[in-house]
Amino acid sequence: MSNILSLVYWDLCRKKHCNDFTGMNVALSLIHRIPHLPLTHESDGLRPLYALAHMPSAFPSGTGFGRLQQLIYDTLRLERLEVQNFCRVRVNLFGISIDYCGKSIGIVADVTQVEGLRVAQEEHQYNTSFTGRICELALNFPPIRLLGRLLIFVYLLFQNHILLKFSSGISEIYQKKKTHLVVLEILNCMCDRVSEYEESELREASAYDAMLQAAKLGIIEFIDKMRKTNPDLLWAIDRNKRGIFSHAILNRRKDVFRLINSVNGRKEIIRCSADVFGNTLLHLAAYLGPSSYLDTRSGAALQMQRELQWFKVVEEIVHPKCKEEKNGDGKKPREIFSESHVEMLKAGEKWAKDTASSFTLVGTLIITIMFAAAFTVPGGNHQDTGVPIFFRDQIFTLFIIADAVSLFTSSTSVLLFIGILTSRYAQKDFLKTLPLKLLCGLVALFLSVVSMMVAFCASLATMLKGNQRLVIAAMSLGTIPVIVLVPSQLRLFLEIFNSTMHARYIKYETPF
């Protein structure tokens, strides 16, 4: 019977089920029923613990959400409260809390029951939020109990029939978060068993291999929980003598790499460690990162910048002698970095030149327009004095200021982009110099476009006094270029800003 249930558990945890809440919920029930499940040998030679380390998407760190999706994920809180045979689920979306109950196994919000599988689970108590406790106390008073029930009904109707039914995006995030909670509970159950294992049992359960695999995939929750269960697991190495931090550097897993701060007493060993090929941590950082990591950057220049940042961070933590140490092939870290990033350097140069050329053209057009507008002021000039007719008008003053600002900022942006075009494109230029020039050039170009449209609107307002409808219509049309420019270049601007300014004084204590 144990072997049959183990096979069911393994099937439920395969890739096609790794995001399925029901499958993971049944797997949680099985692991409660079979305490030795982490040691179970499966038909293809893999242990459940090792299989769990192959599922990055089943953990919060592997969601791959964008900013908005991550915001929704973070604000959607599920807290399990088990009392006897009931599973209470607290759902909190954007600060609104509610509880609803039902017989179930694990963590469920739709009050479903898996037939044929009823297990005795340990009682878990999760602290509710302060707001949730206040709401519970308030609902105990008869005068507002009816109102409270009405609010509960409205909230459940809103969540179940509007948010979850008609918003597939939020519903998908909601289901993923439920799955993540169950997977974390499965991990906790496994770690409770693993804490009792000796070293031979840990190796039989593939615990060390699972740690290395989790490091490759960046499953920080798995590694952090396992190392707290047994600190010796943090020192797992493969047959090439590469440990968790080596694989974190090779695969650019920054969250796993941050765990180096939790190493007490052995940090010096890590700083000087080398694999069987003579590669130190700095040699490993010099190799080209995986494509899945590099593709998160918009252009090759920003990819090159991130690779240089990784190299600099690792360079700060290794022993000074490792900076010039040669590996088994007789190569220093800098030599490996240069050789492995040749194509990226060429692609980064091409991307930077193409981007700068496009922006230079736009800036040049703005300079031409605003320079001409400075000498053809709206309304013309007095023939006898040459002073503009609307010289004392406040709107005309706004036109002059906006025209001057647009002319100066566009000239600045063009000079910055020309500096990019004439750069020597050395490797170190991609770390700060080129991104800063591109960042400042984008800001100056954006200000020049905004100032140009302000000058345009001020000019129309000066010449069309008394016709407010036409002025408002023209101003509305004048905002279109700004509306088009901001979304199209905002992502590039934010990426450059985050990767350059945020990491300008980067230290390994807080990498990236």
JSON list of C-alpha atoms in Angstrom, two decimals, residues 225-398:
[
{"chain": "A", "resi": 225, "resn": "LYS", "atom": "CA", "xyz": [14.18, 25.75, 4.82]},
{"chain": "A", "resi": 226, "resn": "MET", "atom": "CA", "xyz": [16.54, 22.81, 4.33]},
{"chain": "A", "resi": 227, "resn": "ARG", "atom": "CA", "xyz": [19.58, 24.66, 5.67]},
{"chain": "A", "resi": 228, "resn": "LYS", "atom": "CA", "xyz": [17.63, 25.68, 8.77]},
{"chain": "A", "resi": 229, "resn": "THR", "atom": "CA", "xyz": [16.62, 22.06, 9.24]},
{"chain": "A", "resi": 230, "resn": "ASN", "atom": "CA", "xyz": [20.20, 20.83, 8.82]},
{"chain": "A", "resi": 231, "resn": "PRO", "atom": "CA", "xyz": [22.97, 23.45, 8.36]},
{"chain": "A", "resi": 232, "resn": "ASP", "atom": "CA", "xyz": [25.32, 20.81, 6.93]},
{"chain": "A", "resi": 233, "resn": "LEU", "atom": "CA", "xyz": [23.17, 20.62, 3.79]},
{"chain": "A", "resi": 234, "resn": "LEU", "atom": "CA", "xyz": [24.43, 24.07, 2.82]},
{"chain": "A", "resi": 235, "resn": "TRP", "atom": "CA", "xyz": [27.82, 22.50, 2.12]},
{"chain": "A", "resi": 236, "resn": "ALA", "atom": "CA", "xyz": [26.65, 20.01, -0.48]},
{"chain": "A", "resi": 237, "resn": "ILE", "atom": "CA", "xyz": [29.03, 19.57, -3.43]},
{"chain": "A", "resi": 238, "resn": "ASP", "atom": "CA", "xyz": [28.77, 17.66, -6.69]},
{"chain": "A", "resi": 239, "resn": "ARG", "atom": "CA", "xyz": [31.37, 15.45, -8.34]},
{"chain": "A", "resi": 240, "resn": "ASN", "atom": "CA", "xyz": [33.08, 18.54, -9.79]},
{"chain": "A", "resi": 241, "resn": "LYS", "atom": "CA", "xyz": [33.43, 19.96, -6.25]},
{"chain": "A", "resi": 242, "resn": "ARG", "atom": "CA", "xyz": [31.00, 22.75, -6.99]},
{"chain": "A", "resi": 243, "resn": "GLY", "atom": "CA", "xyz": [28.79, 23.76, -4.12]},
{"chain": "A", "resi": 244, "resn": "ILE", "atom": "CA", "xyz": [25.58, 25.72, -3.76]},
{"chain": "A", "resi": 245, "resn": "PHE", "atom": "CA", "xyz": [27.24, 29.11, -4.16]},
{"chain": "A", "resi": 246, "resn": "SER", "atom": "CA", "xyz": [29.16, 27.92, -7.22]},
{"chain": "A", "resi": 247, "resn": "HIS", "atom": "CA", "xyz": [25.93, 26.91, -8.94]},
{"chain": "A", "resi": 248, "resn": "ALA", "atom": "CA", "xyz": [24.24, 30.11, -7.79]},
{"chain": "A", "resi": 249, "resn": "ILE", "atom": "CA", "xyz": [26.97, 32.14, -9.50]},
{"chain": "A", "resi": 250, "resn": "LEU", "atom": "CA", "xyz": [26.97, 30.04, -12.68]},
{"chain": "A", "resi": 251, "resn": "ASN", "atom": "CA", "xyz": [23.20, 30.32, -13.03]},
{"chain": "A", "resi": 252, "resn": "ARG", "atom": "CA", "xyz": [23.00, 33.93, -11.75]},
{"chain": "A", "resi": 253, "resn": "ARG", "atom": "CA", "xyz": [20.70, 33.15, -8.81]},
{"chain": "A", "resi": 254, "resn": "LYS", "atom": "CA", "xyz": [21.01, 36.28, -6.72]},
{"chain": "A", "resi": 255, "resn": "ASP", "atom": "CA", "xyz": [18.66, 35.20, -3.91]},
{"chain": "A", "resi": 256, "resn": "VAL", "atom": "CA", "xyz": [20.66, 32.02, -3.34]},
{"chain": "A", "resi": 257, "resn": "PHE", "atom": "CA", "xyz": [23.91, 33.96, -3.56]},
{"chain": "A", "resi": 258, "resn": "ARG", "atom": "CA", "xyz": [22.72, 36.27, -0.76]},
{"chain": "A", "resi": 259, "resn": "LEU", "atom": "CA", "xyz": [22.76, 33.29, 1.60]},
{"chain": "A", "resi": 260, "resn": "ILE", "atom": "CA", "xyz": [26.53, 33.67, 1.73]},
{"chain": "A", "resi": 261, "resn": "ASN", "atom": "CA", "xyz": [25.88, 36.24, 4.47]},
{"chain": "A", "resi": 262, "resn": "SER", "atom": "CA", "xyz": [24.36, 33.52, 6.65]},
{"chain": "A", "resi": 263, "resn": "VAL", "atom": "CA", "xyz": [27.54, 31.44, 6.59]},
{"chain": "A", "resi": 264, "resn": "ASN", "atom": "CA", "xyz": [29.29, 31.77, 9.91]},
{"chain": "A", "resi": 265, "resn": "GLY", "atom": "CA", "xyz": [32.88, 30.69, 10.37]},
{"chain": "A", "resi": 266, "resn": "ARG", "atom": "CA", "xyz": [33.29, 29.15, 6.91]},
{"chain": "A", "resi": 267, "resn": "LYS", "atom": "CA", "xyz": [33.17, 32.24, 4.73]},
{"chain": "A", "resi": 268, "resn": "GLU", "atom": "CA", "xyz": [36.93, 32.11, 4.25]},
{"chain": "A", "resi": 269, "resn": "ILE", "atom": "CA", "xyz": [36.61, 28.59, 2.83]},
{"chain": "A", "resi": 270, "resn": "ILE", "atom": "CA", "xyz": [34.08, 29.81, 0.29]},
{"chain": "A", "resi": 271, "resn": "ARG", "atom": "CA", "xyz": [36.28, 32.74, -0.71]},
{"chain": "A", "resi": 272, "resn": "CYS", "atom": "CA", "xyz": [39.14, 30.42, -1.64]},
{"chain": "A", "resi": 273, "resn": "SER", "atom": "CA", "xyz": [37.18, 27.42, -2.93]},
{"chain": "A", "resi": 274, "resn": "ALA", "atom": "CA", "xyz": [37.88, 25.93, -6.37]},
{"chain": "A", "resi": 275, "resn": "ASP", "atom": "CA", "xyz": [36.41, 23.07, -8.39]},
{"chain": "A", "resi": 276, "resn": "VAL", "atom": "CA", "xyz": [38.24, 20.13, -9.96]},
{"chain": "A", "resi": 277, "resn": "PHE", "atom": "CA", "xyz": [39.06, 22.28, -13.01]},
{"chain": "A", "resi": 278, "resn": "GLY", "atom": "CA", "xyz": [40.79, 24.89, -10.88]},
{"chain": "A", "resi": 279, "resn": "ASN", "atom": "CA", "xyz": [37.97, 27.41, -11.31]},
{"chain": "A", "resi": 280, "resn": "THR", "atom": "CA", "xyz": [37.45, 29.74, -8.37]},
{"chain": "A", "resi": 281, "resn": "LEU", "atom": "CA", "xyz": [34.16, 31.55, -7.77]},
{"chain": "A", "resi": 282, "resn": "LEU", "atom": "CA", "xyz": [35.51, 34.45, -9.82]},
{"chain": "A", "resi": 283, "resn": "HIS", "atom": "CA", "xyz": [36.29, 32.14, -12.75]},
{"chain": "A", "resi": 284, "resn": "LEU", "atom": "CA", "xyz": [32.70, 30.86, -12.63]},
{"chain": "A", "resi": 285, "resn": "ALA", "atom": "CA", "xyz": [31.34, 34.41, -12.56]},
{"chain": "A", "resi": 286, "resn": "ALA", "atom": "CA", "xyz": [33.42, 35.17, -15.67]},
{"chain": "A", "resi": 287, "resn": "TYR", "atom": "CA", "xyz": [31.55, 32.64, -17.80]},
{"chain": "A", "resi": 288, "resn": "LEU", "atom": "CA", "xyz": [28.53, 33.79, -19.78]},
{"chain": "A", "resi": 289, "resn": "GLY", "atom": "CA", "xyz": [25.28, 33.60, -17.84]},
{"chain": "A", "resi": 290, "resn": "PRO", "atom": "CA", "xyz": [22.35, 31.42, -18.99]},
{"chain": "A", "resi": 291, "resn": "SER", "atom": "CA", "xyz": [20.08, 32.78, -21.71]},
{"chain": "A", "resi": 292, "resn": "SER", "atom": "CA", "xyz": [17.04, 32.60, -19.43]},
{"chain": "A", "resi": 293, "resn": "TYR", "atom": "CA", "xyz": [18.75, 35.13, -17.17]},
{"chain": "A", "resi": 294, "resn": "LEU", "atom": "CA", "xyz": [20.09, 37.39, -19.93]},
{"chain": "A", "resi": 295, "resn": "ASP", "atom": "CA", "xyz": [16.75, 37.57, -21.74]},
{"chain": "A", "resi": 296, "resn": "THR", "atom": "CA", "xyz": [15.28, 39.52, -18.82]},
{"chain": "A", "resi": 297, "resn": "ARG", "atom": "CA", "xyz": [17.22, 42.60, -20.08]},
{"chain": "A", "resi": 298, "resn": "SER", "atom": "CA", "xyz": [15.95, 44.66, -23.02]},
{"chain": "A", "resi": 299, "resn": "GLY", "atom": "CA", "xyz": [19.21, 45.12, -24.91]},
{"chain": "A", "resi": 300, "resn": "ALA", "atom": "CA", "xyz": [22.64, 43.57, -25.21]},
{"chain": "A", "resi": 301, "resn": "ALA", "atom": "CA", "xyz": [24.22, 46.62, -23.57]},
{"chain": "A", "resi": 302, "resn": "LEU", "atom": "CA", "xyz": [22.15, 46.15, -20.41]},
{"chain": "A", "resi": 303, "resn": "GLN", "atom": "CA", "xyz": [22.90, 42.43, -20.48]},
{"chain": "A", "resi": 304, "resn": "MET", "atom": "CA", "xyz": [26.59, 43.25, -20.60]},
{"chain": "A", "resi": 305, "resn": "GLN", "atom": "CA", "xyz": [26.15, 45.65, -17.70]},
{"chain": "A", "resi": 306, "resn": "ARG", "atom": "CA", "xyz": [24.49, 42.99, -15.57]},
{"chain": "A", "resi": 307, "resn": "GLU", "atom": "CA", "xyz": [27.24, 40.48, -16.35]},
{"chain": "A", "resi": 308, "resn": "LEU", "atom": "CA", "xyz": [29.85, 43.05, -15.28]},
{"chain": "A", "resi": 309, "resn": "GLN", "atom": "CA", "xyz": [27.92, 43.72, -12.08]},
{"chain": "A", "resi": 310, "resn": "TRP", "atom": "CA", "xyz": [27.90, 40.03, -11.23]},
{"chain": "A", "resi": 311, "resn": "PHE", "atom": "CA", "xyz": [31.63, 39.82, -11.88]},
{"chain": "A", "resi": 312, "resn": "LYS", "atom": "CA", "xyz": [32.28, 42.87, -9.66]},
{"chain": "A", "resi": 313, "resn": "VAL", "atom": "CA", "xyz": [30.16, 41.51, -6.82]},
{"chain": "A", "resi": 314, "resn": "VAL", "atom": "CA", "xyz": [31.94, 38.15, -6.80]},
{"chain": "A", "resi": 315, "resn": "GLU", "atom": "CA", "xyz": [35.29, 39.90, -7.15]},
{"chain": "A", "resi": 316, "resn": "GLU", "atom": "CA", "xyz": [34.63, 41.71, -3.88]},
{"chain": "A", "resi": 317, "resn": "ILE", "atom": "CA", "xyz": [34.04, 38.56, -1.86]},
{"chain": "A", "resi": 318, "resn": "VAL", "atom": "CA", "xyz": [36.79, 36.25, -3.15]},
{"chain": "A", "resi": 319, "resn": "HIS", "atom": "CA", "xyz": [40.26, 36.24, -1.66]},
{"chain": "A", "resi": 320, "resn": "PRO", "atom": "CA", "xyz": [42.59, 38.81, -3.30]},
{"chain": "A", "resi": 321, "resn": "LYS", "atom": "CA", "xyz": [44.87, 36.07, -4.61]},
{"chain": "A", "resi": 322, "resn": "CYS", "atom": "CA", "xyz": [41.95, 34.58, -6.58]},
{"chain": "A", "resi": 323, "resn": "LYS", "atom": "CA", "xyz": [41.70, 37.69, -8.77]},
{"chain": "A", "resi": 324, "resn": "GLU", "atom": "CA", "xyz": [44.91, 36.78, -10.61]},
{"chain": "A", "resi": 325, "resn": "GLU", "atom": "CA", "xyz": [44.85, 33.03, -10.05]},
{"chain": "A", "resi": 326, "resn": "LYS", "atom": "CA", "xyz": [44.85, 30.77, -13.12]},
{"chain": "A", "resi": 327, "resn": "ASN", "atom": "CA", "xyz": [42.57, 27.78, -13.56]},
{"chain": "A", "resi": 328, "resn": "GLY", "atom": "CA", "xyz": [43.44, 24.37, -15.02]},
{"chain": "A", "resi": 329, "resn": "ASP", "atom": "CA", "xyz": [43.56, 25.86, -18.52]},
{"chain": "A", "resi": 330, "resn": "GLY", "atom": "CA", "xyz": [45.99, 28.55, -17.41]},
{"chain": "A", "resi": 331, "resn": "LYS", "atom": "CA", "xyz": [43.47, 31.39, -17.71]},
{"chain": "A", "resi": 332, "resn": "LYS", "atom": "CA", "xyz": [42.75, 34.21, -15.32]},
{"chain": "A", "resi": 333, "resn": "PRO", "atom": "CA", "xyz": [39.16, 35.29, -14.53]},
{"chain": "A", "resi": 334, "resn": "ARG", "atom": "CA", "xyz": [39.47, 38.48, -16.60]},
{"chain": "A", "resi": 335, "resn": "GLU", "atom": "CA", "xyz": [40.68, 36.51, -19.60]},
{"chain": "A", "resi": 336, "resn": "ILE", "atom": "CA", "xyz": [37.74, 34.13, -19.37]},
{"chain": "A", "resi": 337, "resn": "PHE", "atom": "CA", "xyz": [35.31, 37.03, -19.06]},
{"chain": "A", "resi": 338, "resn": "SER", "atom": "CA", "xyz": [36.71, 38.72, -22.16]},
{"chain": "A", "resi": 339, "resn": "GLU", "atom": "CA", "xyz": [36.66, 35.52, -24.23]},
{"chain": "A", "resi": 340, "resn": "SER", "atom": "CA", "xyz": [33.16, 34.44, -23.23]},
{"chain": "A", "resi": 341, "resn": "HIS", "atom": "CA", "xyz": [31.61, 37.89, -23.77]},
{"chain": "A", "resi": 342, "resn": "VAL", "atom": "CA", "xyz": [33.07, 38.77, -27.17]},
{"chain": "A", "resi": 343, "resn": "GLU", "atom": "CA", "xyz": [29.79, 38.35, -29.05]},
{"chain": "A", "resi": 344, "resn": "MET", "atom": "CA", "xyz": [27.82, 40.12, -26.34]},
{"chain": "A", "resi": 345, "resn": "LEU", "atom": "CA", "xyz": [30.24, 43.05, -26.50]},
{"chain": "A", "resi": 346, "resn": "LYS", "atom": "CA", "xyz": [29.68, 43.38, -30.25]},
{"chain": "A", "resi": 347, "resn": "ALA", "atom": "CA", "xyz": [25.91, 43.09, -29.86]},
{"chain": "A", "resi": 348, "resn": "GLY", "atom": "CA", "xyz": [25.95, 45.65, -27.06]},
{"chain": "A", "resi": 349, "resn": "GLU", "atom": "CA", "xyz": [27.90, 48.10, -29.19]},
{"chain": "A", "resi": 350, "resn": "LYS", "atom": "CA", "xyz": [25.45, 47.70, -32.07]},
{"chain": "A", "resi": 351, "resn": "TRP", "atom": "CA", "xyz": [22.42, 48.11, -29.78]},
{"chain": "A", "resi": 352, "resn": "ALA", "atom": "CA", "xyz": [23.83, 51.22, -28.12]},
{"chain": "A", "resi": 353, "resn": "LYS", "atom": "CA", "xyz": [24.72, 52.82, -31.46]},
{"chain": "A", "resi": 354, "resn": "ASP", "atom": "CA", "xyz": [21.33, 52.08, -33.01]},
{"chain": "A", "resi": 355, "resn": "THR", "atom": "CA", "xyz": [19.50, 53.43, -29.96]},
{"chain": "A", "resi": 356, "resn": "ALA", "atom": "CA", "xyz": [21.65, 56.55, -29.74]},
{"chain": "A", "resi": 357, "resn": "SER", "atom": "CA", "xyz": [21.27, 57.21, -33.49]},
{"chain": "A", "resi": 358, "resn": "SER", "atom": "CA", "xyz": [17.48, 57.08, -33.27]},
{"chain": "A", "resi": 359, "resn": "PHE", "atom": "CA", "xyz": [17.35, 59.44, -30.31]},
{"chain": "A", "resi": 360, "resn": "THR", "atom": "CA", "xyz": [19.90, 61.78, -31.90]},
{"chain": "A", "resi": 361, "resn": "LEU", "atom": "CA", "xyz": [17.65, 62.20, -34.92]},
{"chain": "A", "resi": 362, "resn": "VAL", "atom": "CA", "xyz": [14.67, 63.09, -32.73]},
{"chain": "A", "resi": 363, "resn": "GLY", "atom": "CA", "xyz": [16.73, 65.53, -30.67]},
{"chain": "A", "resi": 364, "resn": "THR", "atom": "CA", "xyz": [18.10, 67.23, -33.80]},
{"chain": "A", "resi": 365, "resn": "LEU", "atom": "CA", "xyz": [14.58, 67.78, -35.15]},
{"chain": "A", "resi": 366, "resn": "ILE", "atom": "CA", "xyz": [13.49, 69.34, -31.87]},
{"chain": "A", "resi": 367, "resn": "ILE", "atom": "CA", "xyz": [16.52, 71.66, -31.88]},
{"chain": "A", "resi": 368, "resn": "THR", "atom": "CA", "xyz": [15.68, 72.83, -35.40]},
{"chain": "A", "resi": 369, "resn": "ILE", "atom": "CA", "xyz": [12.02, 73.48, -34.56]},
{"chain": "A", "resi": 370, "resn": "MET", "atom": "CA", "xyz": [12.61, 75.27, -31.27]},
{"chain": "A", "resi": 371, "resn": "PHE", "atom": "CA", "xyz": [15.46, 77.39, -32.63]},
{"chain": "A", "resi": 372, "resn": "ALA", "atom": "CA", "xyz": [13.20, 78.62, -35.43]},
{"chain": "A", "resi": 373, "resn": "ALA", "atom": "CA", "xyz": [10.31, 79.20, -33.01]},
{"chain": "A", "resi": 374, "resn": "ALA", "atom": "CA", "xyz": [12.49, 81.46, -30.86]},
{"chain": "A", "resi": 375, "resn": "PHE", "atom": "CA", "xyz": [12.73, 84.00, -33.73]},
{"chain": "A", "resi": 376, "resn": "THR", "atom": "CA", "xyz": [9.18, 83.64, -35.05]},
{"chain": "A", "resi": 377, "resn": "VAL", "atom": "CA", "xyz": [7.27, 84.43, -31.87]},
{"chain": "A", "resi": 378, "resn": "PRO", "atom": "CA", "xyz": [3.46, 84.26, -31.89]},
{"chain": "A", "resi": 379, "resn": "GLY", "atom": "CA", "xyz": [1.81, 87.56, -32.82]},
{"chain": "A", "resi": 380, "resn": "GLY", "atom": "CA", "xyz": [4.96, 89.00, -34.37]},
{"chain": "A", "resi": 381, "resn": "ASN", "atom": "CA", "xyz": [7.00, 92.06, -33.29]},
{"chain": "A", "resi": 382, "resn": "HIS", "atom": "CA", "xyz": [6.46, 95.81, -33.23]},
{"chain": "A", "resi": 383, "resn": "GLN", "atom": "CA", "xyz": [7.89, 97.26, -36.45]},
{"chain": "A", "resi": 384, "resn": "ASP", "atom": "CA", "xyz": [9.44, 100.28, -34.78]},
{"chain": "A", "resi": 385, "resn": "THR", "atom": "CA", "xyz": [11.04, 98.60, -31.73]},
{"chain": "A", "resi": 386, "resn": "GLY", "atom": "CA", "xyz": [11.22, 94.91, -32.70]},
{"chain": "A", "resi": 387, "resn": "VAL", "atom": "CA", "xyz": [9.80, 93.95, -29.31]},
{"chain": "A", "resi": 388, "resn": "PRO", "atom": "CA", "xyz": [7.24, 91.09, -29.42]},
{"chain": "A", "resi": 389, "resn": "ILE", "atom": "CA", "xyz": [3.66, 92.33, -29.38]},
{"chain": "A", "resi": 390, "resn": "PHE", "atom": "CA", "xyz": [2.68, 90.01, -26.50]},
{"chain": "A", "resi": 391, "resn": "PHE", "atom": "CA", "xyz": [5.89, 90.70, -24.57]},
{"chain": "A", "resi": 392, "resn": "ARG", "atom": "CA", "xyz": [4.05, 91.56, -21.33]},
{"chain": "A", "resi": 393, "resn": "ASP", "atom": "CA", "xyz": [1.60, 88.68, -21.58]},
{"chain": "A", "resi": 394, "resn": "GLN", "atom": "CA", "xyz": [2.13, 85.93, -18.98]},
{"chain": "A", "resi": 395, "resn": "ILE", "atom": "CA", "xyz": [1.28, 83.19, -21.48]},
{"chain": "A", "resi": 396, "resn": "PHE", "atom": "CA", "xyz": [3.90, 84.60, -23.85]},
{"chain": "A", "resi": 397, "resn": "THR", "atom": "CA", "xyz": [6.44, 84.45, -21.02]},
{"chain": "A", "resi": 398, "resn": "LEU", "atom": "CA", "xyz": [5.53, 80.78, -20.57]}
]
